[in-house]
Amino acid sequence: MINRSQPVFVTGHRGMVGSAMVRRLKDAGFEQVLTATRQEVDLRDQAAVDAWFDAHRPAYVIHAAGTVGGIHANATRPAEFLYDNLMIHATVLHAAWRTRVAKLLYLGSSCIYPRDCPQPIREEYLLTGPLEKTNEAYAIAKIAGLKSCEAYRRQHGCNFISAMPTNLYGPNDNFDLTSSHVMPALIRKFHDAALSGAPQVTVWGTGRPRREFMHVDDLADACLFLMDHYDEERTINVGVGEDVSIGELAELIRDIVYPQAEIVFDASMPDGTPRKLLDVSRLHGLGWRHRIPLRAGVASAYQWYCSRLAVAAT
Ligand code: GFB
């Protein structure tokens, strides 16, 4: 187990993953959870990152920061996704090595695996085939980060581990319709339609792609579990082991948010990867399983969205 009295740095603490991680660490009794805003330290700037690590000397790092987005943002802003993520990973890993961080967890994404690999996706399928074009830039940056963890382990003996989460959702998600992932986008679209009384809600693509969704609180719990119990070089998948079609997800959200709505599909928008279901047998073998079922998770994400709207209106 990692030491609860030592300082742990969570990068990206204002994002969905970082904020869930901070909540989980505080619940687990960590006494010093360190965070830094973008104004305090630009993680793309090695000199700024070095100065921050020298000043704060974290014992552990959970590296959740990144420039992220859904299928449209990835497809239309590839230079930004590649540059930001390459830099953010390079600077933090380098500073962590230089200041002798005892353990670092790097978070990737299931989109690093080849587009058409066998399902469910095992960790060893990495780099066995071409990537999905809509998120190739992001995936290449994420693969570089994962390989950097391996390289620092091999050359410098650093205890840097990496985990590959499936598609995530939960509090502090991005609900902007052009840059968000499918879950927040559909929650917002059904909510807005219910308010205006619009009869239809448009879902991008054909509705046939399949995705696996995990609540971010489950991810944060898995990350702490891996910090406590996992020290291997090989990356490890983090997911729930079940997927749904986008059409089924749209129906689930409709039932919770606006049951009267009719779902229409806009096939001019991209489907992206046909299926992304992680094989989580290694994680299950270590003794960790997710707890939050999809329907309950979606209902709580919708509650969170409504409470945020209520706060914004005051
Ligand atoms: O969540 P999403 O944007 O990302 O889209 P990916 C998943 C599926 O939902 C795609 C469909 O087939 C979309 O076409 N979809 C339907 C929608 N309606 C909507 C909508 O209103 N908004 C959005 N965004 N999608 C991302 C990658 O891929 O997943 C990233 O681009 C990253 O690199 C992330 O890996 C986890 O699952 O396709």
Coordinates of N, CA, C and O in Angstrom, one line a residue, residues 28 39 51 53 55 99 124 144 152 154 186 196 199 202 215 236 243 246 264 270 282 314:
A28 N -9.9 8.2 1.2 CA -9.1 7.1 1.7 C -8.1 7.6 2.8 O -7.3 6.8 3.3
Q39 N -3.0 28.1 -14.4 CA -2.3 29.3 -14.2 C -1.1 29.2 -13.3 O -0.1 29.9 -13.5
A51 N 10.1 23.4 -11.9 CA 10.1 24.3 -10.8 C 9.0 23.8 -9.8 O 9.2 23.8 -8.6
F53 N 7.8 20.7 -9.3 CA 8.2 19.5 -8.6 C 9.3 19.8 -7.6 O 9.3 19.2 -6.5
A55 N 9.7 22.5 -5.9 CA 9.1 23.2 -4.8 C 8.2 22.3 -3.9 O 8.2 22.5 -2.7
T99 N 13.0 14.0 -9.8 CA 12.8 14.3 -8.3 C 12.5 13.0 -7.6 O 12.1 13.1 -6.4
E124 N -2.4 -7.1 -24.8 CA -1.3 -7.4 -25.8 C -1.6 -7.1 -27.2 O -0.8 -7.2 -28.1
A144 N 2.6 7.2 -26.8 CA 3.9 7.7 -26.5 C 4.1 7.8 -24.9 O 5.1 7.5 -24.4
Y152 N 11.2 4.8 -18.9 CA 11.8 5.3 -17.6 C 12.0 4.1 -16.6 O 12.9 4.1 -15.8
R154 N 12.7 1.0 -17.5 CA 13.9 0.2 -18.0 C 15.2 0.9 -17.8 O 16.2 0.3 -17.4
L186 N -25.6 13.4 -25.0 CA -27.0 12.9 -25.1 C -27.8 13.3 -23.8 O -29.0 13.7 -23.9
S196 N -37.7 22.3 -24.0 CA -38.4 23.0 -25.1 C -39.6 22.3 -25.6 O -40.3 22.8 -26.5
P199 N -40.0 17.3 -30.1 CA -40.4 15.9 -30.2 C -39.2 14.9 -30.5 O -39.3 13.7 -30.1
T202 N -31.5 14.2 -31.9 CA -30.6 13.7 -32.9 C -29.4 13.1 -32.3 O -28.7 13.7 -31.5
H215 N -18.4 4.6 -14.8 CA -18.5 5.8 -14.0 C -17.1 6.2 -13.4 O -16.3 5.3 -13.0
I236 N -2.5 -2.0 -17.9 CA -3.6 -2.8 -17.5 C -4.9 -2.1 -17.8 O -5.1 -0.9 -17.6
D243 N -20.6 -4.0 -22.8 CA -20.8 -2.8 -23.7 C -22.3 -2.7 -24.1 O -23.0 -3.6 -23.9
I246 N -24.7 2.4 -29.2 CA -25.0 3.9 -29.0 C -26.5 4.0 -29.0 O -27.1 4.8 -28.3
V264 N -33.7 10.2 -33.5 CA -33.3 10.1 -34.9 C -31.8 10.1 -35.1 O -31.1 10.7 -34.3
P270 N -19.7 10.9 -38.0 CA -18.9 9.7 -38.0 C -19.3 8.7 -36.9 O -19.7 9.1 -35.8
R282 N -7.5 -9.4 -16.4 CA -6.3 -9.2 -15.5 C -6.7 -8.4 -14.2 O -6.3 -8.7 -13.1
T314 N -28.4 30.5 -10.2 CA -28.5 31.3 -9.0 C -27.6 32.5 -9.0 O -26.6 32.5 -9.7

